[in-house]
Coordinates of N, CA and C in Angstrom, one line a residue:
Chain A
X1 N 0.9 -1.2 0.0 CA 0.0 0.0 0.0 C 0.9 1.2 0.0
X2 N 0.4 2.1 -0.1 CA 0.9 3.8 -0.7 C 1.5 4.5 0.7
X3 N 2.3 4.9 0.6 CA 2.7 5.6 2.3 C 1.6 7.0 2.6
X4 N 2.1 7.3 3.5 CA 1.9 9.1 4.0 C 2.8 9.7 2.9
X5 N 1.9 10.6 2.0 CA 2.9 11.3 1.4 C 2.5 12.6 1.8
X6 N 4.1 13.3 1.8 CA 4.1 14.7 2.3 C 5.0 15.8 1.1
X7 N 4.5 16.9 1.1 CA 5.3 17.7 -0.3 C 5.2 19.2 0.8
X8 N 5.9 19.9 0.4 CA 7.7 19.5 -0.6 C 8.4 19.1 0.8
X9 N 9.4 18.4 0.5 CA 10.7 17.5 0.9 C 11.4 18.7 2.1
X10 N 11.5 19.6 1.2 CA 12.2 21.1 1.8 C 11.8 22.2 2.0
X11 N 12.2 23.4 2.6 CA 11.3 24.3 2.3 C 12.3 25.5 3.3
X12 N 12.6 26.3 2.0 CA 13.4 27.4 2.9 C 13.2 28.6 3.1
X13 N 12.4 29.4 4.0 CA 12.2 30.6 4.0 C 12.8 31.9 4.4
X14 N 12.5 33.3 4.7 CA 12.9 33.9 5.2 C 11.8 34.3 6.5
X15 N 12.1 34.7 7.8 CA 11.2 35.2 9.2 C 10.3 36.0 8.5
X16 N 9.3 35.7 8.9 CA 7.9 36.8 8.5 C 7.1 36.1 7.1
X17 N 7.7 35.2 6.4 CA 7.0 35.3 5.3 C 6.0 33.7 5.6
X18 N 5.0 33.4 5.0 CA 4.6 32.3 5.3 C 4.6 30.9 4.2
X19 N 4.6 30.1 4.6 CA 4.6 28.7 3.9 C 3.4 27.6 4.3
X20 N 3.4 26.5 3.4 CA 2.2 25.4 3.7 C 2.7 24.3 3.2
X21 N 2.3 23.3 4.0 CA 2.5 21.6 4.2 C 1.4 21.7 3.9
X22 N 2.0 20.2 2.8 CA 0.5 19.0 2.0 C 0.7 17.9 2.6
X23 N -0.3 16.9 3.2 CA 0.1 15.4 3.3 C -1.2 15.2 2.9
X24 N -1.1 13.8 2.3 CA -1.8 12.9 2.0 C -1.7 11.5 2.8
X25 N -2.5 11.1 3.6 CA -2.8 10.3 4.4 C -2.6 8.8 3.6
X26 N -2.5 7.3 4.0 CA -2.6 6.1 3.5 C -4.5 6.3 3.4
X27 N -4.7 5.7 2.2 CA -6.1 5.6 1.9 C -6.7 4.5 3.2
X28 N -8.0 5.7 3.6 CA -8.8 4.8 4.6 C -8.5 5.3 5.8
X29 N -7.3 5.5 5.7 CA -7.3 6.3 7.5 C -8.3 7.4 8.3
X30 N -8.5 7.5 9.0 CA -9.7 8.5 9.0 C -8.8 9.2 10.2
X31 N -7.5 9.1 11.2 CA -7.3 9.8 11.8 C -6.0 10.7 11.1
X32 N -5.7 11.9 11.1 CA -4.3 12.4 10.8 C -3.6 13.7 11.6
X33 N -2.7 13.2 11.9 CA -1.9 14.2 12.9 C -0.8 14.8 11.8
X34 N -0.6 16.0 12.6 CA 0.7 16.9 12.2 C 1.4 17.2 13.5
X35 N 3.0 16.4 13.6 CA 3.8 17.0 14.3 C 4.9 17.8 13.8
X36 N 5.5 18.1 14.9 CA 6.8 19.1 14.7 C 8.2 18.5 15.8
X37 N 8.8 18.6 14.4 CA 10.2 17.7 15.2 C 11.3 18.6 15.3
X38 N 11.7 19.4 16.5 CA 12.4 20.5 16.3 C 13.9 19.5 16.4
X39 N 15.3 20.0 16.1 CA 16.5 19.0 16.0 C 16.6 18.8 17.3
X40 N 17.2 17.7 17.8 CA 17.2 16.9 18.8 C 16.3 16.6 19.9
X41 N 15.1 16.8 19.4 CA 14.1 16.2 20.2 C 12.8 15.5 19.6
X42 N 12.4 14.5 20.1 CA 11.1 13.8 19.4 C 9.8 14.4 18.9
X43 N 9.3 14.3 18.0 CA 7.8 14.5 17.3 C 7.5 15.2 18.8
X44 N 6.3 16.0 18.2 CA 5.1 17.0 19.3 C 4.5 17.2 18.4
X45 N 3.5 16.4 18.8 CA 1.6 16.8 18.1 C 1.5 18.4 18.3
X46 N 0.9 18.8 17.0 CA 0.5 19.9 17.0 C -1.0 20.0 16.8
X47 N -2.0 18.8 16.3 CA -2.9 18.8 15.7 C -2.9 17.4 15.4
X48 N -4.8 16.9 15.8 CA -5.2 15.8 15.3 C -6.3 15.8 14.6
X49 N -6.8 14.7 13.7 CA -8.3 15.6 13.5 C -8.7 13.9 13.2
X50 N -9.6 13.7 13.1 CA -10.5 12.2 13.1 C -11.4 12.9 11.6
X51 N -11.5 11.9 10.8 CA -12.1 12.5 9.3 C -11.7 14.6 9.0
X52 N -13.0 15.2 9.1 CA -13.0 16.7 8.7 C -12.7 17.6 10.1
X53 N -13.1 16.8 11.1 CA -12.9 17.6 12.2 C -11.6 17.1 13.2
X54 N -11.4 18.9 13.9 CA -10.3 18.5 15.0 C -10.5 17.9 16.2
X55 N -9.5 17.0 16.5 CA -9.9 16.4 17.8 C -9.1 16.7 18.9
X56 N -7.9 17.5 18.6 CA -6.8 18.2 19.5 C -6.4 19.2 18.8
X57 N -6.2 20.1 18.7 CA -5.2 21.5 18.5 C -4.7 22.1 20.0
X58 N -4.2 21.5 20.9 CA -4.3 22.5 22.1 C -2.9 22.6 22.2
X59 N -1.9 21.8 21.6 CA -0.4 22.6 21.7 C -0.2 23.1 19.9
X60 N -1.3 23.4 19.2 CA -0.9 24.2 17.6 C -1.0 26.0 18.2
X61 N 0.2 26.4 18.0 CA 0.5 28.1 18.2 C -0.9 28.8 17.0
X62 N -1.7 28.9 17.7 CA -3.1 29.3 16.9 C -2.5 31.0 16.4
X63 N -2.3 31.3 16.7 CA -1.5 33.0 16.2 C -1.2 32.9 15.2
X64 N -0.6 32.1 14.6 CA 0.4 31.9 13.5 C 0.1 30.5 12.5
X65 N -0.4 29.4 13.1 CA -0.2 28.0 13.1 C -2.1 27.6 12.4
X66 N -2.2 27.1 11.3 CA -3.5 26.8 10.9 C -3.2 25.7 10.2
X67 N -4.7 25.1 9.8 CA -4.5 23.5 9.7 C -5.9 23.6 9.6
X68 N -6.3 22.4 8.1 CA -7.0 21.9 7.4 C -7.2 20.6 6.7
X69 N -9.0 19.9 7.2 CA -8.5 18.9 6.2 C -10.0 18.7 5.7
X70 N -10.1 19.9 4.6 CA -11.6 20.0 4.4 C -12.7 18.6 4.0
X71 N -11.8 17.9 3.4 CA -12.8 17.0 2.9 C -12.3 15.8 3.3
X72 N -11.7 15.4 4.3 CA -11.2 14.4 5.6 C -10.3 13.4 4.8
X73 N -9.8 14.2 4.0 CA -8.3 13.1 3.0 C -7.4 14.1 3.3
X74 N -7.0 14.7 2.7 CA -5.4 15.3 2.1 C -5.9 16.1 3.8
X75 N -4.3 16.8 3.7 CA -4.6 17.8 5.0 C -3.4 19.3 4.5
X76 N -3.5 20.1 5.0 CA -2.5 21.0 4.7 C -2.5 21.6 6.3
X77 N -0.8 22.3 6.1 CA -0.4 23.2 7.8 C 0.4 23.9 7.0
X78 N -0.4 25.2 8.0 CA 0.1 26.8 7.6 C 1.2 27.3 8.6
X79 N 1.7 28.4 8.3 CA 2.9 29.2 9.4 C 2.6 30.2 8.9
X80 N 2.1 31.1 9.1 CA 2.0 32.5 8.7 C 1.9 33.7 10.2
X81 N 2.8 34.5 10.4 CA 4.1 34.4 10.0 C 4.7 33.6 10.4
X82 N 6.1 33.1 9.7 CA 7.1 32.4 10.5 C 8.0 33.2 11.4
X83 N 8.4 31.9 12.3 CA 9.4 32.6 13.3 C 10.7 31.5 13.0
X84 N 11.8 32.0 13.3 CA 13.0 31.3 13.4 C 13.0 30.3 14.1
X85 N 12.2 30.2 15.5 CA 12.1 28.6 15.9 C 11.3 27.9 15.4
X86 N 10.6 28.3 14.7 CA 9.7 26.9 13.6 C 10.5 26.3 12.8
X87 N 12.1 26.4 12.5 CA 12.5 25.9 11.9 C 13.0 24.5 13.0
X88 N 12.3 23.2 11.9 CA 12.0 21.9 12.4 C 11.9 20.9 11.0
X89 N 11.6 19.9 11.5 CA 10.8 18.9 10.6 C 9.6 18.7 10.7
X90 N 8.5 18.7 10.0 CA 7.0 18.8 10.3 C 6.6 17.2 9.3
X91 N 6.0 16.6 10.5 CA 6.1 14.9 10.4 C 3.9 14.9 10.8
X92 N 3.9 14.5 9.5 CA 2.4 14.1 9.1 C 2.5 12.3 9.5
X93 N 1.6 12.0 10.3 CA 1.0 10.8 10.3 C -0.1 10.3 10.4
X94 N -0.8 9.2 9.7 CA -2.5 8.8 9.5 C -2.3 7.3 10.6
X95 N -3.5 7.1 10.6 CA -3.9 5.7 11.4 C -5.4 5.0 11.4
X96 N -5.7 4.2 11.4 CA -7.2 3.6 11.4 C -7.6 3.8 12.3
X97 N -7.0 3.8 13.4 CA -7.8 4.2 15.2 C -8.6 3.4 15.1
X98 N -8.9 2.2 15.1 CA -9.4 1.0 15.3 C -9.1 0.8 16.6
X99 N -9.8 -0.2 17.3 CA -9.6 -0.6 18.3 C -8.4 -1.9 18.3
X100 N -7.2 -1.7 19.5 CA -5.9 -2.7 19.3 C -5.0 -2.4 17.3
X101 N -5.6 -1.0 16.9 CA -4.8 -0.9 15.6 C -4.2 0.1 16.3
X102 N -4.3 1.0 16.8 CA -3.3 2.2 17.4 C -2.1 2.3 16.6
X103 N -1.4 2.0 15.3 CA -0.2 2.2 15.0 C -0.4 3.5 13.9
X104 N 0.4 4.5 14.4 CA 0.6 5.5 13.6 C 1.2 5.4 12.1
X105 N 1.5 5.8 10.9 CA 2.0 5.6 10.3 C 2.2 7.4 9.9
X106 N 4.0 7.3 9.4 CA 4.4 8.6 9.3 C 5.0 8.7 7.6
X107 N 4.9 10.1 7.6 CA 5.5 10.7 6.1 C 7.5 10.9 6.4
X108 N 7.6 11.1 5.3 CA 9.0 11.9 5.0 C 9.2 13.1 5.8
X109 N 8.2 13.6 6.3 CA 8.2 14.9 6.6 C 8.9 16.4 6.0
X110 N 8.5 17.2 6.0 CA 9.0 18.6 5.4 C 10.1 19.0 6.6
X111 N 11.1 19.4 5.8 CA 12.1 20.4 6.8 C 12.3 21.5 6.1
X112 N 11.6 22.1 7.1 CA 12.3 23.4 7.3 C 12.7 24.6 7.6
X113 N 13.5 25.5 6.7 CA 14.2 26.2 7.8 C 14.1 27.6 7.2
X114 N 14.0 28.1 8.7 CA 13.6 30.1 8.9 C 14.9 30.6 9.2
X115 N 14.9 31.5 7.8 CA 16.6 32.6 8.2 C 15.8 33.7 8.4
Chain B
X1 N -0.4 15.2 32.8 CA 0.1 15.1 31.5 C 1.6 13.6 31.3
X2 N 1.1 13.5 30.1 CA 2.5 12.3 29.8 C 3.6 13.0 29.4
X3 N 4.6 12.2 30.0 CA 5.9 12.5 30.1 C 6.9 11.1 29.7
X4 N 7.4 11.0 28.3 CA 8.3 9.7 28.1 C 9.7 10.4 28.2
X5 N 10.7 9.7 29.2 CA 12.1 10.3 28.7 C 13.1 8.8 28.8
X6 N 13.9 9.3 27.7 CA 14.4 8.2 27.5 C 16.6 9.2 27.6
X7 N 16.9 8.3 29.0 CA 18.0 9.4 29.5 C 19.4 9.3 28.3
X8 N 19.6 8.4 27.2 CA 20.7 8.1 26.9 C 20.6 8.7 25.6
X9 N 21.0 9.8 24.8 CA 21.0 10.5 23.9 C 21.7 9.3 22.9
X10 N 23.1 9.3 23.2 CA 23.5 8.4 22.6 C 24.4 7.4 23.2
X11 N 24.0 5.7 22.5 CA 24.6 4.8 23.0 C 25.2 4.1 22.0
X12 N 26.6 3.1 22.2 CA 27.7 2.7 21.1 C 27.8 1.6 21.7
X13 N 27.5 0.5 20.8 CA 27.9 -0.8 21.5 C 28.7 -1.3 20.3
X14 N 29.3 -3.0 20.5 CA 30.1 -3.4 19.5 C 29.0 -4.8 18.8
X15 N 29.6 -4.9 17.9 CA 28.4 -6.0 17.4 C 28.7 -7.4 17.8
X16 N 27.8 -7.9 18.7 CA 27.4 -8.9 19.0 C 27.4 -8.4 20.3
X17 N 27.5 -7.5 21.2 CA 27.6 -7.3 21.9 C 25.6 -6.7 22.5
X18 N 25.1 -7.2 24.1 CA 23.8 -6.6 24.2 C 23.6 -5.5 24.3
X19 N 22.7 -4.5 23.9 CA 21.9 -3.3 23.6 C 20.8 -3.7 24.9
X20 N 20.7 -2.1 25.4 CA 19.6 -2.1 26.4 C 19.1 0.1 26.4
X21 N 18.3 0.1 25.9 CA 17.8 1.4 25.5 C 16.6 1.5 26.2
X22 N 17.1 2.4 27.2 CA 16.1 3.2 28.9 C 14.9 3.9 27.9
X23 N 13.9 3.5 28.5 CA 12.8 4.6 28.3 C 11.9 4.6 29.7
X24 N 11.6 5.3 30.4 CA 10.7 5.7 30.9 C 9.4 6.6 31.4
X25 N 8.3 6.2 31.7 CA 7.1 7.3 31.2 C 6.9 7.4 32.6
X26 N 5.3 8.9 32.4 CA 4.9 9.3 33.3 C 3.4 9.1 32.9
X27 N 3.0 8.2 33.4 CA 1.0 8.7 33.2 C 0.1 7.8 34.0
X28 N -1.0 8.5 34.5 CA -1.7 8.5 35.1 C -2.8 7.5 34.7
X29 N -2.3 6.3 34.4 CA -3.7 5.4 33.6 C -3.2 4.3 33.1
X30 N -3.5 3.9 32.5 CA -3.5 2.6 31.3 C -2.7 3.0 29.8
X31 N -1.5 3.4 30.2 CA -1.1 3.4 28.7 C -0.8 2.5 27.6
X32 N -0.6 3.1 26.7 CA 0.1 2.1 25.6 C 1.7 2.5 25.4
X33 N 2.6 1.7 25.4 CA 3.8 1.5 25.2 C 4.4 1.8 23.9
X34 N 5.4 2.4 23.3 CA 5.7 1.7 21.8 C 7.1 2.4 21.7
X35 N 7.9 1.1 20.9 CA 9.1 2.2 20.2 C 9.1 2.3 19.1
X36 N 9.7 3.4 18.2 CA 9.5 3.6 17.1 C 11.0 3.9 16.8
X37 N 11.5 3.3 15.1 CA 12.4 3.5 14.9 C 13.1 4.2 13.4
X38 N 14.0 5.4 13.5 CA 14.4 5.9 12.1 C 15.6 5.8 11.7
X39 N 15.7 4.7 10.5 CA 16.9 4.2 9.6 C 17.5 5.6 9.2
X40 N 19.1 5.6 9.0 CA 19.4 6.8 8.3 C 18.5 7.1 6.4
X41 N 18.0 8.0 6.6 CA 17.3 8.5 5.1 C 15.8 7.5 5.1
X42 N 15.4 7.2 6.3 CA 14.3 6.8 6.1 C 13.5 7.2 7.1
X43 N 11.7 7.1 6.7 CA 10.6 7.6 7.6 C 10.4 7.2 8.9
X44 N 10.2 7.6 9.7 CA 10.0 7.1 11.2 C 8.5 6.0 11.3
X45 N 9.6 4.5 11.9 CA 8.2 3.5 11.6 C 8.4 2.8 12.8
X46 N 7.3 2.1 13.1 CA 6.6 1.2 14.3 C 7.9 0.1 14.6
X47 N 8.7 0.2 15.5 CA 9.3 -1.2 16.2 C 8.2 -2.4 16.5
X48 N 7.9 -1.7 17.9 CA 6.7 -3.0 18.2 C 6.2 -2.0 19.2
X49 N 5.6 -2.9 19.8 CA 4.3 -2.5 20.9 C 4.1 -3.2 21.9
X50 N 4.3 -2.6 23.1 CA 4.0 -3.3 24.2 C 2.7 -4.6 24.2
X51 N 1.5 -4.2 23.8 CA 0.7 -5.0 24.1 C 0.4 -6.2 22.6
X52 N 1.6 -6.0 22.0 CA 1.9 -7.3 21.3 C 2.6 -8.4 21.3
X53 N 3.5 -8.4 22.8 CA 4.9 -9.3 23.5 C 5.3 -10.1 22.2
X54 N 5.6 -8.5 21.3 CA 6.3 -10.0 20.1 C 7.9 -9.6 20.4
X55 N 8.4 -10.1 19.4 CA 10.0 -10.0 19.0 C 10.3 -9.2 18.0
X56 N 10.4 -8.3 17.8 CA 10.8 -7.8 16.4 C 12.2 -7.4 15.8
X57 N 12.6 -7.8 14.8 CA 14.5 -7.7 14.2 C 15.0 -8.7 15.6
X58 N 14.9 -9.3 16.4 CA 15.5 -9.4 18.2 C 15.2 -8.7 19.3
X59 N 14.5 -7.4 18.6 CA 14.2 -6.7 20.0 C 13.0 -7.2 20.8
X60 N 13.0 -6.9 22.3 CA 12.1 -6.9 23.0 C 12.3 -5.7 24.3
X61 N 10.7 -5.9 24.3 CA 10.4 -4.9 25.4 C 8.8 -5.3 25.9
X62 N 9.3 -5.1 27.4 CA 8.6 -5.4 28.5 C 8.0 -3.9 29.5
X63 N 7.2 -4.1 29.4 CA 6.4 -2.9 30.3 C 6.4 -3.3 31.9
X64 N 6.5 -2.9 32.5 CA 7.3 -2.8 33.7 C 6.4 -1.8 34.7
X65 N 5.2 -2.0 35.3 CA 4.4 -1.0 35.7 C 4.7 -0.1 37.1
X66 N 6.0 -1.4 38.1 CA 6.3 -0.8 38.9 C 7.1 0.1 38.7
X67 N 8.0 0.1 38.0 CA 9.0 0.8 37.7 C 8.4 2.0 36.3
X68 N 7.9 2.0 35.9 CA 7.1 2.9 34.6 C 8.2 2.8 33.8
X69 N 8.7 1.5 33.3 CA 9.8 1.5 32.3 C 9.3 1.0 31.2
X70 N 10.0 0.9 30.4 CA 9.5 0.3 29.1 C 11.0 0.0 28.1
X71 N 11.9 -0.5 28.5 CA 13.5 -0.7 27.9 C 13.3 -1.6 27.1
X72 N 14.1 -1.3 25.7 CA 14.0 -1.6 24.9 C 15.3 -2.9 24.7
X73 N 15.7 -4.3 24.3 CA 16.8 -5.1 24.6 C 17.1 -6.1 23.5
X74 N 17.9 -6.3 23.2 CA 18.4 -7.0 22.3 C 20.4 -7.8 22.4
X75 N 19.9 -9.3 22.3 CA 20.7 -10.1 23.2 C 21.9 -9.7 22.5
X76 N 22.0 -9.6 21.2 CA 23.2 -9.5 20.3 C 23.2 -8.2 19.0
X77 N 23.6 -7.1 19.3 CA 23.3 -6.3 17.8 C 24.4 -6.2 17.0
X78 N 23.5 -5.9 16.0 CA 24.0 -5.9 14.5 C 24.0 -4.4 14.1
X79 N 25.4 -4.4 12.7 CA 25.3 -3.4 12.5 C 24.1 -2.6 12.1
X80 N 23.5 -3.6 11.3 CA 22.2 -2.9 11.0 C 21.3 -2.2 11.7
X81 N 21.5 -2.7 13.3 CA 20.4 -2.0 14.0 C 20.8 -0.5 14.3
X82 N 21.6 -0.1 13.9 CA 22.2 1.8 14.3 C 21.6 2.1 13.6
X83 N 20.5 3.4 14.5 CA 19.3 3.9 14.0 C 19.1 5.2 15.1
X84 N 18.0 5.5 15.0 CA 17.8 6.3 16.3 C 16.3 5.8 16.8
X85 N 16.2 5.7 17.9 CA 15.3 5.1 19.0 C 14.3 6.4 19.4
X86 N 13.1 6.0 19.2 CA 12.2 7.0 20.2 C 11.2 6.1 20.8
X87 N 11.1 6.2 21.9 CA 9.8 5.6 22.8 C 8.8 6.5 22.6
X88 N 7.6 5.6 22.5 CA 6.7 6.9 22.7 C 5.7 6.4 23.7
X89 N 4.2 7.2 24.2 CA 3.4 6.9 25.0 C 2.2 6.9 24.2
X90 N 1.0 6.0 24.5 CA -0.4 6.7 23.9 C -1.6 6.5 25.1
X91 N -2.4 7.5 25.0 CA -3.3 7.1 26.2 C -4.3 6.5 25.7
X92 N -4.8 6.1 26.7 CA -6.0 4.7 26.5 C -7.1 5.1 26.0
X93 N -7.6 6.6 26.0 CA -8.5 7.0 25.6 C -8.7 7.3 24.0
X94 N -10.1 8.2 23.6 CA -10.4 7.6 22.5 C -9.3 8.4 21.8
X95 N -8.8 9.3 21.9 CA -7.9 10.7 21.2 C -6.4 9.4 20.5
X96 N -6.1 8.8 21.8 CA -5.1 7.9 21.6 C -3.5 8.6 20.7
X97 N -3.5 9.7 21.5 CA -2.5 10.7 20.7 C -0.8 9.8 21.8
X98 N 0.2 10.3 20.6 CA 1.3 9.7 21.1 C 2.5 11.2 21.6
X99 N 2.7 10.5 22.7 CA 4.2 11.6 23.1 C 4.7 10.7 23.4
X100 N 6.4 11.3 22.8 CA 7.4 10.9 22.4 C 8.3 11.4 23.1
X101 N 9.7 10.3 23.5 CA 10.5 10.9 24.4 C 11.6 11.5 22.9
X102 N 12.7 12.1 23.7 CA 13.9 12.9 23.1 C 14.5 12.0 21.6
X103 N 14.6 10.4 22.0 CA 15.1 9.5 21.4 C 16.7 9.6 21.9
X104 N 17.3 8.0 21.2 CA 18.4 7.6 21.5 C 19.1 7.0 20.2
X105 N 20.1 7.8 20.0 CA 21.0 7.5 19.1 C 22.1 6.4 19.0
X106 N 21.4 4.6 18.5 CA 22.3 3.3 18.7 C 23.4 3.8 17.7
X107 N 24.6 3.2 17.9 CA 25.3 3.1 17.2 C 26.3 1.7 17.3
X108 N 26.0 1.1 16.4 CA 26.9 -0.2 16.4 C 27.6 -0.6 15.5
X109 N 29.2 -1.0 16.4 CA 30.2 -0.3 15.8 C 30.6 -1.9 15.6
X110 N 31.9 -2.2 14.1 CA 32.2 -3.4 13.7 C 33.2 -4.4 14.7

């Protein structure tokens, strides 16, 4: 089967301007998360959503930080503006949330980086 | 709130030699266990899972409720297994969201 695909690969900006992550979830998933992997420390959920709606946003920097997945497939996450510490890897993962399925499955993730 | 920390940033063993990779959590319930692991140039994927007492590549891991551990062990490693290690947590509830400790960087040397 098809992974988590996530676009673009990289993504280099400058502070203040804004950018957007695409993932596309494994067909069927109905849950999908967006973390943020700042360098040397593990994934932090920013955002979950079960089909079209959210089910956590409570650590997404709402100021700046938005997130969509209008029609409960593909999803997209915004930065507008960016800050120099958002520079991370932003790691999209889907899952069936089935009961005893609990296994996430993750993307390539986007890096990147705020001069 | 959950708390996984896993204290050994990085660990160097020799090959054939045992691997033993600390994780330990904080939570208030019935969690779920898991380590998850990322090959150089590749996506971050599922090890195993506590509540599947399998074996996976040689690894195992035991949940440990007095101790809130969850160490990850393997009798003999291979070079192949130098990767980077994250433990993570999920709660029992329906959200079933994961937190993830720092990770640990194996390295196994010839």
């Amino acid at each position: 089967e098809a992974g988590v695909a996530q676009s673009p690969r990289y993504k280099i900006i400058e502070k203040r301007q804004s950018v957007a992550f695409w993932c596309n979830p494994i067909s069927g998933h109905a849950t999908l998360y967006w973390y943020q992997q700042i360098l040397g420390q593990g994934p932090k959920l920013l955002i979950q959503f079960q089909n079209n709606g959210v089910v956590d946003d409570s650590q997404l920097p709402k100021d700046r930080f938005s997130a969509e997945r209008l029609k409960g497939v593909d999803s997209t996450l915004k930065i507008q503006p960016a800050k120099l510490e958002d520079s991370a890897v932003y790691l999209c993962a889907s899952s069936l949330q089935i009961l005893a399925k609990n296994i996430q499955y993750f993307g390539a993730g986007t890096r990147l980086s705020v001069l | 709130a959950q708390r996984v920390t896993q204290p050994e940033k990085l660990l160097s063993v020799f090959k054939g030699a045992p691997v033993e990779l600390k994780c330990n959590y904080s939570y208030s319930g019935s969690p779920e266990l898991f380590w998850y692991v990322q090959y150089s140039r590749q996506r971050l994927q599922l090890l195993l899972r506590h509540i599947s007492r399998e074996s996976i590549k040689g690894f195992t891991a035991d949940l440990n409720k007095g101790e809130t551990s969850f160490h990850l062990k393997k009798p003999f490693a291979q070079e192949e297994d130098s990767a980077m290690y994250y433990c993570a947590c999920s709660s029992s509830g329906s959200a079933r969201q994961l937190t993830f400790g720092s990770g640990t960087q194996l390295t196994v040397l010839p």
